[in-house]
Amino acid sequence: MKTISTAKAHGGIQGVYSHHATSTACEMTFAVFTPPVAEGRKAPVLWYLSGLTCTHQNVMDKGEYRRLAAELGVIVVCPDTSPRGEGVPDEKDSWQFGCGAGFYLDATQAPFSANYRMYTYVTDELPALLAEEFPQADMERQGIFGHSMGGHGALTIALKHPDRFRSCSAFAPIVHPSTAHWSIDAFTKYLGEDRNAWREYDAVSLIEDGKRFPELLVDQGAADGFLDDGLQPWLLEKACADAGIPLTLTMRDGYDHSYFFISTFMDDHLRWHAERLKA
């Protein structure tokens, strides 16, 4: 692991790091905020997955999480959204596919299957590196949340790993990418034409197929321009109701899809996770 930068913030350390990832076959960058903790003490880990076109940097600059994360004593980990670099296949004219749009899945279709393995990276390789390099990280207390494509990732990962994560929430998640206009093309290129294979990376489909999580928290801007074509939170609401999964879905009047929306309700989500990540 290489240290790119560190800066003190609210008594803790905001660091940016990189390493060569075997799962994505390229150099990956990620951010970790470690709160001030007493020597010998461990802090719970909260994963934040970013959305389309983003990197680890967006939430660092605009998410406004450090003050409260320091107060609550929570480590916040922000991975990148996709593999990057020379040799990584990309479609530079599409913001919904390729670099910046990994969709937190393991691609099965060439040429993308060699690098686009973000599911394995986020659930396996990066947690192992975190446990090795950050001894203050309590890997027995983990939560996960994210925005848009990252909300999709958080929901699907939590549903498939309820034994690992104590909490899961999302800002404006893509809840049913198999039917969302802005994700169908990416799923086809990453996973092929067989839509049964898509169900492994689709929150609504996973719930329909029997996956469960104790409870979910979702905030959605009512003025979000992507609401009807991409996000469709009512589909998650129905799936959770049918499955008996407690879901707190709040439509925020006047809010859009931006980080103005995310930063407004970031404290609510941090407190919600911290309560569930108590020792």
mmCIF file of C-alpha atoms in Angstrom:
data_model
loop_
_atom_site.group_PDB
_atom_site.id
_atom_site.type_symbol
_atom_site.label_atom_id
_atom_site.label_comp_id
_atom_site.label_asym_id
_atom_site.label_seq_id
_atom_site.Cartn_x
_atom_site.Cartn_y
_atom_site.Cartn_z
ATOM 1 C CA MET A 1 0.000 0.000 0.000
ATOM 2 C CA LYS A 2 1.257 3.470 -0.911
ATOM 3 C CA THR A 3 0.307 6.620 0.950
ATOM 4 C CA ILE A 4 -0.670 9.371 -1.481
ATOM 5 C CA SER A 5 -1.609 11.983 1.115
ATOM 6 C CA THR A 6 -2.669 12.446 4.727
ATOM 7 C CA ALA A 7 -4.245 15.441 6.448
ATOM 8 C CA LYS A 8 -5.476 16.014 9.966
ATOM 9 C CA ALA A 9 -9.198 16.789 10.236
ATOM 10 C CA HIS A 10 -11.369 17.048 13.372
ATOM 11 C CA GLY A 11 -8.667 15.272 15.354
ATOM 12 C CA GLY A 12 -8.518 12.342 12.949
ATOM 13 C CA ILE A 13 -6.630 11.595 9.754
ATOM 14 C CA GLN A 14 -7.986 11.757 6.220
ATOM 15 C CA GLY A 15 -5.746 9.604 4.105
ATOM 16 C CA VAL A 16 -5.631 8.673 0.424
ATOM 17 C CA TYR A 17 -3.869 5.448 -0.526
ATOM 18 C CA SER A 18 -3.225 3.206 -3.522
ATOM 19 C CA HIS A 19 -2.213 -0.375 -4.188
ATOM 20 C CA HIS A 20 -2.029 -2.832 -7.040
ATOM 21 C CA ALA A 21 -5.234 -4.870 -6.900
ATOM 22 C CA THR A 22 -5.156 -8.414 -8.213
ATOM 23 C CA SER A 23 -8.956 -8.536 -8.566
ATOM 24 C CA THR A 24 -9.045 -5.583 -10.979
ATOM 25 C CA ALA A 25 -5.514 -6.071 -12.370
ATOM 26 C CA CYS A 26 -4.632 -2.401 -11.978
ATOM 27 C CA GLU A 27 -3.641 0.257 -9.455
ATOM 28 C CA MET A 28 -6.583 1.224 -7.254
ATOM 29 C CA THR A 29 -6.957 4.357 -5.132
ATOM 30 C CA PHE A 30 -9.093 4.631 -2.006
ATOM 31 C CA ALA A 31 -9.629 6.985 0.917
ATOM 32 C CA VAL A 32 -9.815 6.224 4.640
ATOM 33 C CA PHE A 33 -10.814 8.603 7.428
ATOM 34 C CA THR A 34 -9.662 7.378 10.828
ATOM 35 C CA PRO A 35 -11.193 9.169 13.818
ATOM 36 C CA PRO A 36 -9.232 9.956 16.969
ATOM 37 C CA VAL A 37 -9.305 6.772 19.068
ATOM 38 C CA ALA A 38 -7.465 5.862 22.252
ATOM 39 C CA GLU A 39 -4.399 3.666 21.837
ATOM 40 C CA GLY A 40 -5.354 0.020 21.743
ATOM 41 C CA ARG A 41 -9.000 0.757 20.942
ATOM 42 C CA LYS A 42 -10.741 -0.215 17.722
ATOM 43 C CA ALA A 43 -13.349 1.707 15.719
ATOM 44 C CA PRO A 44 -16.194 0.364 13.578
ATOM 45 C CA VAL A 45 -15.866 0.566 9.785
ATOM 46 C CA LEU A 46 -18.378 2.271 7.503
ATOM 47 C CA TRP A 47 -17.986 1.764 3.741
ATOM 48 C CA TYR A 48 -19.184 4.505 1.385
ATOM 49 C CA LEU A 49 -19.681 3.558 -2.278
ATOM 50 C CA SER A 50 -19.866 6.432 -4.754
ATOM 51 C CA GLY A 51 -21.996 6.838 -7.871
ATOM 52 C CA LEU A 52 -21.540 7.053 -11.628
ATOM 53 C CA THR A 53 -18.650 9.250 -12.865
ATOM 54 C CA CYS A 54 -17.258 9.556 -9.320
ATOM 55 C CA THR A 55 -14.018 8.496 -7.648
ATOM 56 C CA HIS A 56 -13.076 8.299 -3.961
ATOM 57 C CA GLN A 57 -12.559 12.070 -4.157
ATOM 58 C CA ASN A 58 -16.157 13.237 -4.570
ATOM 59 C CA VAL A 59 -17.445 12.321 -1.140
ATOM 60 C CA MET A 60 -14.145 13.435 0.421
ATOM 61 C CA ASP A 61 -14.611 16.934 -0.978
ATOM 62 C CA LYS A 62 -18.403 17.260 -0.812
ATOM 63 C CA GLY A 63 -19.789 14.674 1.606
ATOM 64 C CA GLU A 64 -19.131 16.567 4.854
ATOM 65 C CA TYR A 65 -18.738 13.386 6.921
ATOM 66 C CA ARG A 66 -15.518 13.944 8.893
ATOM 67 C CA ARG A 67 -16.751 16.123 11.763
ATOM 68 C CA LEU A 68 -19.446 13.714 12.880
ATOM 69 C CA ALA A 69 -17.448 10.580 12.020
ATOM 70 C CA ALA A 70 -14.741 11.886 14.353
ATOM 71 C CA GLU A 71 -17.299 12.599 17.064
ATOM 72 C CA LEU A 72 -18.923 9.176 16.704
ATOM 73 C CA GLY A 73 -15.599 7.344 16.398
ATOM 74 C CA VAL A 74 -16.322 5.718 13.024
ATOM 75 C CA ILE A 75 -13.800 4.867 10.303
ATOM 76 C CA VAL A 76 -15.097 5.820 6.840
ATOM 77 C CA VAL A 77 -13.670 3.973 3.816
ATOM 78 C CA CYS A 78 -14.275 5.306 0.296
ATOM 79 C CA PRO A 79 -13.196 3.036 -2.581
ATOM 80 C CA ASP A 80 -13.045 4.085 -6.209
ATOM 81 C CA THR A 81 -15.966 3.207 -8.475
ATOM 82 C CA SER A 82 -14.122 1.199 -11.138
ATOM 83 C CA PRO A 83 -10.734 0.032 -12.401
ATOM 84 C CA ARG A 84 -8.689 2.664 -14.221
ATOM 85 C CA GLY A 85 -5.472 3.057 -16.139
ATOM 86 C CA GLU A 86 -3.732 2.067 -19.317
ATOM 87 C CA GLY A 87 -5.016 -1.219 -20.660
ATOM 88 C CA VAL A 88 -8.379 -1.032 -18.860
ATOM 89 C CA PRO A 89 -11.146 -1.166 -21.503
ATOM 90 C CA ASP A 90 -13.345 1.910 -21.481
ATOM 91 C CA GLU A 91 -15.951 3.832 -23.469
ATOM 92 C CA LYS A 92 -14.916 7.428 -23.011
ATOM 93 C CA ASP A 93 -18.073 8.820 -24.629
ATOM 94 C CA SER A 94 -20.375 7.087 -22.118
ATOM 95 C CA TRP A 95 -20.725 8.193 -18.494
ATOM 96 C CA GLN A 96 -22.895 5.149 -17.752
ATOM 97 C CA PHE A 97 -20.303 2.542 -18.666
ATOM 98 C CA GLY A 98 -16.597 1.839 -18.291
ATOM 99 C CA CYS A 99 -14.244 3.814 -16.051
ATOM 100 C CA GLY A 100 -16.298 5.501 -13.340
ATOM 101 C CA ALA A 101 -19.166 3.043 -13.860
ATOM 102 C CA GLY A 102 -18.112 -0.324 -12.484
ATOM 103 C CA PHE A 103 -21.538 -1.020 -10.912
ATOM 104 C CA TYR A 104 -19.890 -3.033 -8.097
ATOM 105 C CA LEU A 105 -20.214 -6.314 -10.000
ATOM 106 C CA ASP A 106 -17.846 -8.930 -11.402
ATOM 107 C CA ALA A 107 -18.027 -8.765 -15.196
ATOM 108 C CA THR A 108 -18.192 -12.068 -17.046
ATOM 109 C CA GLN A 109 -17.932 -10.770 -20.624
ATOM 110 C CA ALA A 110 -14.670 -10.096 -22.468
ATOM 111 C CA PRO A 111 -12.831 -7.785 -22.546
ATOM 112 C CA PHE A 112 -14.306 -6.376 -19.328
ATOM 113 C CA SER A 113 -14.011 -9.535 -17.223
ATOM 114 C CA ALA A 114 -10.263 -9.053 -16.818
ATOM 115 C CA ASN A 115 -10.588 -5.775 -14.883
ATOM 116 C CA TYR A 116 -14.176 -4.995 -13.952
ATOM 117 C CA ARG A 117 -14.382 -7.109 -10.822
ATOM 118 C CA MET A 118 -15.448 -4.425 -8.361
ATOM 119 C CA TYR A 119 -17.651 -6.785 -6.344
ATOM 120 C CA THR A 120 -14.662 -8.969 -5.453
ATOM 121 C CA TYR A 121 -12.511 -5.900 -4.895
ATOM 122 C CA VAL A 122 -14.942 -4.261 -2.449
ATOM 123 C CA THR A 123 -16.036 -7.418 -0.621
ATOM 124 C CA ASP A 124 -12.757 -9.330 -0.509
ATOM 125 C CA GLU A 125 -9.498 -7.668 -1.517
ATOM 126 C CA LEU A 126 -9.898 -4.180 -0.060
ATOM 127 C CA PRO A 127 -11.303 -5.386 3.303
ATOM 128 C CA ALA A 128 -8.325 -7.730 3.652
ATOM 129 C CA LEU A 129 -5.934 -4.857 2.941
ATOM 130 C CA LEU A 130 -7.779 -2.609 5.402
ATOM 131 C CA ALA A 131 -7.557 -5.213 8.157
ATOM 132 C CA GLU A 132 -3.831 -5.608 7.517
ATOM 133 C CA GLU A 133 -2.873 -1.939 7.242
ATOM 134 C CA PHE A 134 -5.270 -0.331 9.743
ATOM 135 C CA PRO A 135 -5.130 -2.234 13.045
ATOM 136 C CA GLN A 136 -7.629 0.182 14.592
ATOM 137 C CA ALA A 137 -10.329 -1.045 12.198
ATOM 138 C CA ASP A 138 -12.831 -3.328 13.922
ATOM 139 C CA MET A 139 -13.804 -5.674 11.100
ATOM 140 C CA GLU A 140 -16.403 -7.295 13.353
ATOM 141 C CA ARG A 141 -18.430 -4.064 13.209
ATOM 142 C CA GLN A 142 -19.037 -3.003 9.619
ATOM 143 C CA GLY A 143 -21.733 -0.962 7.908
ATOM 144 C CA ILE A 144 -22.170 0.071 4.297
ATOM 145 C CA PHE A 145 -23.879 2.917 2.439
ATOM 146 C CA GLY A 146 -23.629 4.749 -0.843
ATOM 147 C CA HIS A 147 -25.141 7.053 -3.444
ATOM 148 C CA SER A 148 -26.907 6.203 -6.707
ATOM 149 C CA MET A 149 -24.810 3.448 -8.345
ATOM 150 C CA GLY A 150 -23.075 3.213 -4.966
ATOM 151 C CA GLY A 151 -26.426 2.873 -3.232
ATOM 152 C CA HIS A 152 -27.127 -0.021 -5.578
ATOM 153 C CA GLY A 153 -23.779 -1.513 -4.601
ATOM 154 C CA ALA A 154 -24.396 -1.059 -0.879
ATOM 155 C CA LEU A 155 -27.819 -2.697 -1.030
ATOM 156 C CA THR A 156 -26.717 -5.698 -3.077
ATOM 157 C CA ILE A 157 -23.561 -6.292 -1.050
ATOM 158 C CA ALA A 158 -25.418 -6.047 2.273
ATOM 159 C CA LEU A 159 -28.180 -8.375 1.074
ATOM 160 C CA LYS A 160 -25.568 -10.978 0.132
ATOM 161 C CA HIS A 161 -23.499 -10.490 3.309
ATOM 162 C CA PRO A 162 -25.937 -9.967 6.211
ATOM 163 C CA ASP A 163 -23.502 -11.825 8.460
ATOM 164 C CA ARG A 164 -20.792 -9.214 7.804
ATOM 165 C CA PHE A 165 -22.673 -5.918 7.849
ATOM 166 C CA ARG A 166 -24.682 -4.646 10.786
ATOM 167 C CA SER A 167 -26.190 -1.718 8.885
ATOM 168 C CA CYS A 168 -26.990 -0.591 5.352
ATOM 169 C CA SER A 169 -28.368 2.663 3.957
ATOM 170 C CA ALA A 170 -28.429 4.536 0.664
ATOM 171 C CA PHE A 171 -28.914 7.930 -0.928
ATOM 172 C CA ALA A 172 -31.001 7.744 -4.132
ATOM 173 C CA PRO A 173 -29.990 4.157 -4.992
ATOM 174 C CA ILE A 174 -30.576 2.401 -8.318
ATOM 175 C CA VAL A 175 -32.786 -0.265 -6.747
ATOM 176 C CA HIS A 176 -33.678 -2.333 -9.831
ATOM 177 C CA PRO A 177 -30.885 -1.904 -12.415
ATOM 178 C CA SER A 178 -32.287 -4.741 -14.511
ATOM 179 C CA THR A 179 -35.142 -2.430 -15.532
ATOM 180 C CA ALA A 180 -33.514 1.002 -15.201
ATOM 181 C CA HIS A 181 -32.779 2.688 -18.528
ATOM 182 C CA TRP A 182 -29.365 3.961 -17.478
ATOM 183 C CA SER A 183 -28.014 0.566 -16.316
ATOM 184 C CA ILE A 184 -29.399 -1.982 -18.806
ATOM 185 C CA ASP A 185 -26.656 -1.265 -21.359
ATOM 186 C CA ALA A 186 -23.908 -1.635 -18.752
ATOM 187 C CA PHE A 187 -25.344 -4.886 -17.394
ATOM 188 C CA THR A 188 -25.558 -6.303 -20.916
ATOM 189 C CA LYS A 189 -21.927 -5.482 -21.675
ATOM 190 C CA TYR A 190 -20.608 -6.634 -18.305
ATOM 191 C CA LEU A 191 -22.799 -9.711 -17.734
ATOM 192 C CA GLY A 192 -24.195 -10.743 -21.115
ATOM 193 C CA GLU A 193 -27.704 -11.129 -22.473
ATOM 194 C CA ASP A 194 -28.955 -13.666 -19.901
ATOM 195 C CA ARG A 195 -30.922 -11.547 -17.463
ATOM 196 C CA ASN A 196 -30.974 -14.306 -14.882
ATOM 197 C CA ALA A 197 -27.294 -13.504 -14.327
ATOM 198 C CA TRP A 198 -28.213 -9.888 -13.628
ATOM 199 C CA ARG A 199 -30.275 -10.844 -10.589
ATOM 200 C CA GLU A 200 -27.115 -11.349 -8.507
ATOM 201 C CA TYR A 201 -26.468 -7.601 -8.729
ATOM 202 C CA ASP A 202 -30.013 -6.252 -8.432
ATOM 203 C CA ALA A 203 -31.437 -5.374 -4.994
ATOM 204 C CA VAL A 204 -35.098 -5.906 -5.901
ATOM 205 C CA SER A 205 -34.316 -9.234 -7.603
ATOM 206 C CA LEU A 206 -32.167 -10.405 -4.685
ATOM 207 C CA ILE A 207 -35.018 -9.747 -2.273
ATOM 208 C CA GLU A 208 -37.460 -11.517 -4.584
ATOM 209 C CA ASP A 209 -35.030 -14.462 -4.655
ATOM 210 C CA GLY A 210 -34.924 -14.738 -0.872
ATOM 211 C CA LYS A 211 -32.068 -12.503 0.306
ATOM 212 C CA ARG A 212 -32.777 -10.617 3.509
ATOM 213 C CA PHE A 213 -31.322 -7.838 5.678
ATOM 214 C CA PRO A 214 -32.573 -6.763 9.127
ATOM 215 C CA GLU A 215 -33.498 -3.194 8.089
ATOM 216 C CA LEU A 216 -32.710 -0.592 5.450
ATOM 217 C CA LEU A 217 -32.607 3.216 5.370
ATOM 218 C CA VAL A 218 -33.066 5.135 2.092
ATOM 219 C CA ASP A 219 -33.249 8.866 1.437
ATOM 220 C CA GLN A 220 -34.446 10.029 -1.962
ATOM 221 C CA GLY A 221 -34.767 13.538 -3.366
ATOM 222 C CA ALA A 222 -38.289 14.119 -4.664
ATOM 223 C CA ALA A 223 -36.932 16.573 -7.265
ATOM 224 C CA ASP A 224 -34.329 14.092 -8.539
ATOM 225 C CA GLY A 225 -34.289 14.173 -12.339
ATOM 226 C CA PHE A 226 -33.351 10.483 -12.463
ATOM 227 C CA LEU A 227 -36.232 9.342 -10.265
ATOM 228 C CA ASP A 228 -38.452 7.678 -12.869
ATOM 229 C CA ASP A 229 -35.922 6.276 -15.354
ATOM 230 C CA GLY A 230 -33.088 5.245 -13.095
ATOM 231 C CA LEU A 231 -33.947 5.027 -9.402
ATOM 232 C CA GLN A 232 -37.566 3.864 -8.915
ATOM 233 C CA PRO A 233 -37.518 3.612 -5.095
ATOM 234 C CA TRP A 234 -41.143 2.428 -5.039
ATOM 235 C CA LEU A 235 -39.936 -0.908 -6.456
ATOM 236 C CA LEU A 236 -37.669 -1.419 -3.439
ATOM 237 C CA GLU A 237 -40.497 -0.345 -1.158
ATOM 238 C CA LYS A 238 -42.781 -3.025 -2.595
ATOM 239 C CA ALA A 239 -40.097 -5.720 -2.532
ATOM 240 C CA CYS A 240 -39.293 -4.988 1.127
ATOM 241 C CA ALA A 241 -42.975 -4.919 2.077
ATOM 242 C CA ASP A 242 -43.574 -8.273 0.382
ATOM 243 C CA ALA A 243 -40.508 -9.782 2.092
ATOM 244 C CA GLY A 244 -41.112 -8.270 5.522
ATOM 245 C CA ILE A 245 -37.884 -6.240 5.502
ATOM 246 C CA PRO A 246 -38.246 -3.009 7.516
ATOM 247 C CA LEU A 247 -37.478 -0.105 5.180
ATOM 248 C CA THR A 248 -37.376 3.564 6.137
ATOM 249 C CA LEU A 249 -37.811 5.388 2.820
ATOM 250 C CA THR A 250 -37.994 9.180 3.054
ATOM 251 C CA MET A 251 -38.804 11.316 0.018
ATOM 252 C CA ARG A 252 -37.074 14.667 0.539
ATOM 253 C CA ASP A 253 -39.141 17.446 -0.993
ATOM 254 C CA GLY A 254 -37.191 19.760 -3.299
ATOM 255 C CA TYR A 255 -33.895 17.844 -3.191
ATOM 256 C CA ASP A 256 -32.126 16.607 -6.330
ATOM 257 C CA HIS A 257 -29.439 13.965 -7.016
ATOM 258 C CA SER A 258 -26.414 16.073 -6.114
ATOM 259 C CA TYR A 259 -24.034 16.238 -3.177
ATOM 260 C CA PHE A 260 -26.064 19.157 -1.862
ATOM 261 C CA PHE A 261 -28.687 16.496 -1.129
ATOM 262 C CA ILE A 262 -26.199 13.949 0.205
ATOM 263 C CA SER A 263 -24.379 16.367 2.508
ATOM 264 C CA THR A 264 -27.690 17.606 3.924
ATOM 265 C CA PHE A 265 -28.627 14.158 5.222
ATOM 266 C CA MET A 266 -25.153 12.710 5.778
ATOM 267 C CA ASP A 267 -25.343 13.268 9.546
ATOM 268 C CA ASP A 268 -28.631 11.361 9.754
ATOM 269 C CA HIS A 269 -27.056 8.348 8.069
ATOM 270 C CA LEU A 270 -23.870 8.478 10.124
ATOM 271 C CA ARG A 271 -25.842 8.528 13.371
ATOM 272 C CA TRP A 272 -28.089 5.719 12.140
ATOM 273 C CA HIS A 273 -25.084 3.529 11.350
ATOM 274 C CA ALA A 274 -23.207 4.437 14.535
ATOM 275 C CA GLU A 275 -26.169 3.338 16.638
ATOM 276 C CA ARG A 276 -26.110 -0.083 14.978
ATOM 277 C CA LEU A 277 -22.321 -0.385 15.082
ATOM 278 C CA LYS A 278 -21.998 0.039 18.830
ATOM 279 C CA ALA A 279 -19.795 -2.500 20.564
#
